[in-house]
Amino acid sequence: MQDAIQKLQMLINASRSMVFFGGAGVSTESGIPDFRSVDGLYNQQWSWPPEQIISHSFFLQNPEEFYRFYRAKLVCSDCKPNPAHRKLAELEQAGKLSAVITQNIDGLHQAAGSKNVLELHGSTRRCYCTKCGKSARPDVLDFGAGLPLCQHCGGLLRPDVVLYEEGLDQQVLERAVHYLRQADLLLVGGTSLSVYPAAGLLDYFHGEHLVLINRDATGRDDQAELVIHQPIGKVLEQITVG
Ligand code: CNA
């Protein structure tokens, strides 16, 4: 592992435009389960598969069950950024990292201090009314047992996340492509790279150095210059900035 850390440190030191692309595995060390690990949400018992519950049609047909799952599994108001989030924020502050592109919806990169965070799947830290469109405080979704309703019109509130069957925000996608195209080092971490179209964004990276830090193997391991199968927080906390 030490050789791999040294190599990663050298690549970071030499980089002039680094981008980070990540997923649920970045937040498992903060206590938020991912989808596909052995203890991830896809391997836990629930009345419906998670991808069905967090779909657009399920939200419309069965919002009570959606919110039961949402509150139990998708929000964690006590969870704090871990060393991976913090190191990425430090790298940005030092002018080494131009953007964090994330599939996560937990807001932990911003909580750690990152500024340029492109949230491909939205955020549980924002919410709006499905009837009048007004924003509301996201914590009204997080607690309680019933349906969260808009205080202006009584409509159903929803988190500002991209549900299955919904499209990604075009502007966020375009910005992600912009940063990937100008990067010389792409650090990919904590993602199975199996959710599309997000994972397909990697094809826009044509820089010299691709690094993957993921607990399990991914379909892109053979394309990377450096692959580290270790917890990302443990890896990044060993990186020196500046
Ligand atoms: P995934 O498909 O569950 O894959 C997670 C990957 O991370 C797996 O390959 C694991 O091996 C790896 N992993 C887990 N823990 C660590 C760790 N500590 N260090 C390094 N690697 C680790 O999740 P993806 O992000 O690839 O899939 C995209 C989905 C998951 C998006 O739609 C997200 O919205 C969704 N999701 C987000 C969160 C969150 O916001 N925290 C939580 C759960 C799911």
Coordinates of C-alpha atoms and ligand atoms in Angstrom, one line a residue:
M1 CA 0.0 0.0 0.0
Q2 CA 2.8 2.5 0.8
D3 CA 4.2 2.2 -2.8
A4 CA 0.8 3.0 -4.1
I5 CA 0.4 6.0 -1.8
Q6 CA 3.8 7.3 -2.8
K7 CA 2.8 7.0 -6.5
L8 CA -0.5 8.8 -5.9
Q9 CA 1.3 11.6 -4.0
M10 CA 3.7 12.0 -6.9
L11 CA 0.9 12.2 -9.4
I12 CA -1.0 14.8 -7.3
N13 CA 2.2 16.9 -6.9
A14 CA 2.8 16.9 -10.6
S15 CA -0.8 17.6 -11.6
R16 CA -1.9 21.0 -12.8
S17 CA -5.7 20.2 -13.1
M18 CA -7.0 17.3 -11.1
V19 CA -10.7 16.3 -10.9
F20 CA -12.3 13.9 -8.5
F21 CA -15.2 11.6 -9.6
G22 CA -16.9 9.7 -6.8
G23 CA -19.8 7.7 -5.4
A24 CA -21.4 6.2 -2.4
G25 CA -18.2 4.5 -1.2
V26 CA -16.8 8.0 -0.3
S27 CA -19.4 8.2 2.4
T28 CA -19.4 4.7 3.8
E29 CA -16.7 5.7 6.3
S30 CA -19.1 8.4 7.5
G31 CA -21.6 5.7 8.3
I32 CA -23.9 5.9 5.2
P33 CA -24.3 2.6 3.4
D34 CA -23.7 2.3 -0.3
F35 CA -25.8 0.3 -2.7
R36 CA -23.7 -2.6 -3.9
S37 CA -21.3 -3.7 -1.2
V38 CA -22.2 -6.8 0.8
D39 CA -23.6 -4.6 3.6
G40 CA -25.0 -2.1 1.1
L41 CA -28.7 -1.3 0.6
Y42 CA -29.2 -3.8 -2.2
N43 CA -28.3 -6.6 0.1
Q44 CA -30.7 -5.6 2.9
Q45 CA -34.3 -6.8 3.2
W46 CA -37.0 -4.4 2.2
S47 CA -40.5 -5.0 0.8
W48 CA -39.4 -3.7 -2.6
P49 CA -35.9 -3.4 -4.2
P50 CA -34.3 0.0 -3.5
E51 CA -34.2 0.9 -7.2
Q52 CA -38.0 0.5 -7.3
I53 CA -38.7 2.5 -4.2
I54 CA -36.5 5.4 -5.3
S55 CA -38.1 5.7 -8.7
H56 CA -40.3 8.5 -10.0
S57 CA -43.4 6.2 -10.5
F58 CA -43.1 4.7 -7.0
F59 CA -42.8 8.1 -5.4
L60 CA -46.0 9.2 -7.1
Q61 CA -47.9 5.9 -6.3
N62 CA -46.7 5.2 -2.8
P63 CA -45.1 8.3 -1.2
E64 CA -45.6 6.9 2.3
E65 CA -43.4 3.9 1.7
F66 CA -40.9 6.1 -0.3
Y67 CA -40.6 8.4 2.8
R68 CA -40.3 5.4 5.2
F69 CA -37.3 4.2 3.1
Y70 CA -35.9 7.7 2.6
R71 CA -35.9 8.4 6.4
A72 CA -34.5 5.0 7.3
K73 CA -31.8 4.6 4.7
L74 CA -31.1 7.7 2.6
V75 CA -30.7 10.6 5.1
C76 CA -28.3 10.7 8.0
S77 CA -28.4 14.1 9.6
D78 CA -25.8 13.0 12.2
C79 CA -23.3 11.8 9.7
K80 CA -20.1 13.9 9.3
P81 CA -17.5 14.2 6.6
N82 CA -14.7 11.7 6.8
P83 CA -11.0 12.1 5.9
A84 CA -11.7 11.6 2.2
H85 CA -14.2 14.5 2.1
R86 CA -11.8 16.6 4.1
K87 CA -8.7 15.9 2.0
L88 CA -10.6 16.7 -1.2
A89 CA -11.7 20.0 0.3
E90 CA -8.1 20.8 1.3
L91 CA -6.8 20.0 -2.2
E92 CA -9.4 22.4 -3.7
Q93 CA -8.4 25.1 -1.3
A94 CA -4.7 24.6 -2.2
G95 CA -5.6 25.1 -5.9
K96 CA -4.8 21.5 -6.7
L97 CA -8.4 20.2 -7.4
S98 CA -10.7 21.9 -9.8
A99 CA -13.9 20.0 -9.2
V100 CA -15.6 17.2 -7.3
I101 CA -18.1 15.4 -9.5
T102 CA -20.2 13.2 -7.3
Q103 CA -23.1 10.7 -7.6
N104 CA -23.7 11.2 -3.9
I105 CA -26.8 13.0 -2.6
D106 CA -25.6 13.5 1.0
G107 CA -24.0 17.0 0.9
L108 CA -20.9 15.8 2.8
H109 CA -18.4 17.3 0.3
Q110 CA -19.9 20.7 1.0
A111 CA -20.0 20.0 4.7
A112 CA -16.2 19.4 4.5
G113 CA -15.7 22.7 2.8
S114 CA -15.6 21.8 -0.9
K115 CA -17.0 24.6 -3.1
N116 CA -17.1 23.3 -6.6
V117 CA -19.2 20.2 -6.2
L118 CA -21.2 18.9 -9.2
E119 CA -24.0 16.8 -7.9
L120 CA -25.0 14.5 -10.7
H121 CA -27.9 13.0 -8.7
G122 CA -29.0 16.1 -6.8
S123 CA -29.0 16.4 -3.0
T124 CA -31.1 15.4 0.0
R125 CA -30.0 18.8 1.4
R126 CA -32.5 20.6 -0.8
C127 CA -36.2 20.1 -1.3
Y128 CA -39.1 21.6 -3.1
C129 CA -42.9 21.3 -3.5
T130 CA -44.2 19.1 -6.3
K131 CA -47.2 21.4 -6.7
C132 CA -46.0 25.1 -6.4
G133 CA -42.3 24.5 -6.9
K134 CA -41.3 26.6 -3.8
S135 CA -38.2 25.5 -1.8
A136 CA -38.5 24.3 1.7
R137 CA -36.0 23.4 4.4
P138 CA -34.8 19.8 3.7
D139 CA -34.9 18.7 7.3
V140 CA -38.7 18.7 7.2
L141 CA -38.3 15.6 5.0
D142 CA -36.0 13.9 7.4
F143 CA -38.1 13.3 10.5
G144 CA -41.7 12.3 11.4
A145 CA -43.9 9.6 10.2
G146 CA -46.3 11.2 7.7
L147 CA -46.0 12.9 4.4
P148 CA -44.1 16.2 4.3
L149 CA -46.4 18.9 3.0
C150 CA -45.7 22.4 1.6
Q151 CA -46.6 25.2 4.1
H152 CA -47.6 27.5 1.2
C153 CA -50.0 25.3 -0.8
G154 CA -50.2 21.9 1.0
G155 CA -48.6 20.1 -1.9
L156 CA -46.3 17.1 -1.4
L157 CA -42.6 18.0 -0.8
R158 CA -39.8 16.0 -2.4
P159 CA -36.1 15.9 -2.1
D160 CA -34.1 17.5 -4.9
V161 CA -32.6 14.2 -6.0
V162 CA -32.7 12.5 -9.4
L163 CA -35.0 9.5 -8.9
Y164 CA -34.8 6.4 -11.2
E165 CA -36.7 7.1 -14.4
E166 CA -35.8 10.8 -14.2
G167 CA -33.1 12.5 -16.3
L168 CA -30.0 14.2 -15.1
D169 CA -29.7 18.0 -15.0
Q170 CA -28.2 19.0 -18.4
Q171 CA -26.2 21.9 -17.0
V172 CA -24.6 19.8 -14.3
L173 CA -23.7 17.2 -17.0
E174 CA -22.2 19.9 -19.2
R175 CA -20.1 21.3 -16.4
A176 CA -18.9 17.8 -15.5
V177 CA -17.8 17.2 -19.1
H178 CA -16.0 20.6 -19.1
Y179 CA -13.9 19.7 -16.1
L180 CA -13.2 16.2 -17.2
R181 CA -12.0 17.4 -20.6
Q182 CA -9.5 19.8 -19.1
A183 CA -8.1 17.4 -16.4
D184 CA -4.7 15.9 -16.5
L185 CA -5.3 13.7 -13.5
L186 CA -8.7 12.0 -12.8
L187 CA -9.1 10.5 -9.4
V188 CA -12.0 8.1 -9.2
G189 CA -13.1 6.7 -5.9
G190 CA -15.8 4.9 -4.0
T191 CA -17.9 4.0 -7.0
S192 CA -18.8 0.7 -8.7
L193 CA -19.0 2.6 -12.0
S194 CA -22.2 0.7 -12.8
V195 CA -24.8 3.5 -12.7
Y196 CA -25.3 5.2 -16.1
P197 CA -25.2 7.8 -17.5
A198 CA -23.0 9.0 -14.6
A199 CA -20.3 6.3 -15.1
G200 CA -20.2 7.0 -18.8
L201 CA -18.8 10.5 -18.1
L202 CA -15.4 8.9 -17.6
D203 CA -15.2 8.6 -21.4
Y204 CA -14.8 12.4 -21.6
F205 CA -11.5 12.2 -19.7
H206 CA -8.5 12.1 -22.1
G207 CA -5.8 13.3 -19.7
E208 CA -2.7 11.3 -18.9
H209 CA -3.4 9.8 -15.5
L210 CA -6.3 7.8 -14.3
V211 CA -6.3 6.6 -10.7
L212 CA -9.0 4.3 -9.1
I213 CA -9.4 4.0 -5.4
N214 CA -12.2 1.5 -4.7
R215 CA -12.7 -1.3 -2.2
D216 CA -13.9 -3.7 -4.9
A217 CA -12.7 -4.1 -8.5
T218 CA -14.5 -2.1 -11.2
G219 CA -14.9 -2.6 -14.9
R220 CA -12.4 0.2 -15.5
D221 CA -9.5 -1.2 -13.4
D222 CA -7.6 -2.3 -16.5
Q223 CA -7.6 1.3 -17.9
A224 CA -6.1 2.9 -14.8
E225 CA -2.5 3.8 -14.3
L226 CA -2.9 3.1 -10.6
V227 CA -5.6 1.0 -8.8
I228 CA -5.9 1.0 -5.0
H229 CA -8.3 -1.5 -3.5
Q230 CA -8.5 0.1 0.0
P231 CA -10.9 2.4 1.9
I232 CA -10.6 5.8 0.3
G233 CA -10.5 7.7 3.6
K234 CA -7.5 5.6 4.8
V235 CA -5.8 6.3 1.5
L236 CA -6.4 10.0 1.2
E237 CA -5.6 10.9 4.8
Q238 CA -2.0 9.9 4.0
I239 CA -1.7 12.4 1.2
T240 CA 0.1 15.7 2.0
V241 CA -1.2 18.9 0.5
G242 CA 1.0 21.8 -0.4
Ligands
CNA1 P1 -22.4 1.6 -5.5 O1 -22.8 1.0 -6.7 O2 -23.1 1.2 -4.2 O3 -20.8 1.4 -5.3 C1 -20.1 1.8 -4.2 C2 -18.6 1.3 -4.4 O4 -17.9 1.9 -3.4 C3 -18.4 -0.2 -4.4 O5 -17.8 -0.7 -5.5 C4 -17.6 -0.4 -3.1 O6 -16.6 -1.4 -3.3 C5 -16.9 0.9 -2.9 N1 -16.7 1.3 -1.5 C6 -17.5 1.2 -0.5 N2 -16.9 1.8 0.6 C7 -15.7 2.2 0.2 C8 -14.6 2.9 0.8 N3 -14.7 3.2 2.1 N4 -13.5 3.2 0.1 C9 -13.4 2.9 -1.2 N5 -14.4 2.2 -1.9 C10 -15.5 1.9 -1.2 O7 -22.5 3.2 -5.5 P2 -22.2 4.2 -6.8 O8 -22.0 5.5 -6.2 O9 -21.2 3.7 -7.7 O10 -23.6 4.2 -7.5 C11 -24.3 5.3 -7.7 C12 -25.5 5.5 -6.9 C13 -25.4 5.2 -5.4 C14 -25.9 6.9 -7.0 O11 -27.2 7.0 -7.6 C15 -26.0 7.5 -5.6 O12 -27.0 8.4 -5.5 C16 -26.3 6.3 -4.8 N6 -26.0 6.4 -3.3 C17 -25.6 7.5 -2.7 C18 -25.3 7.5 -1.4 C19 -24.8 8.8 -0.8 O13 -25.1 9.9 -1.2 N7 -24.0 8.7 0.3 C20 -25.5 6.4 -0.6 C21 -26.0 5.2 -1.2 C22 -26.3 5.2 -2.6

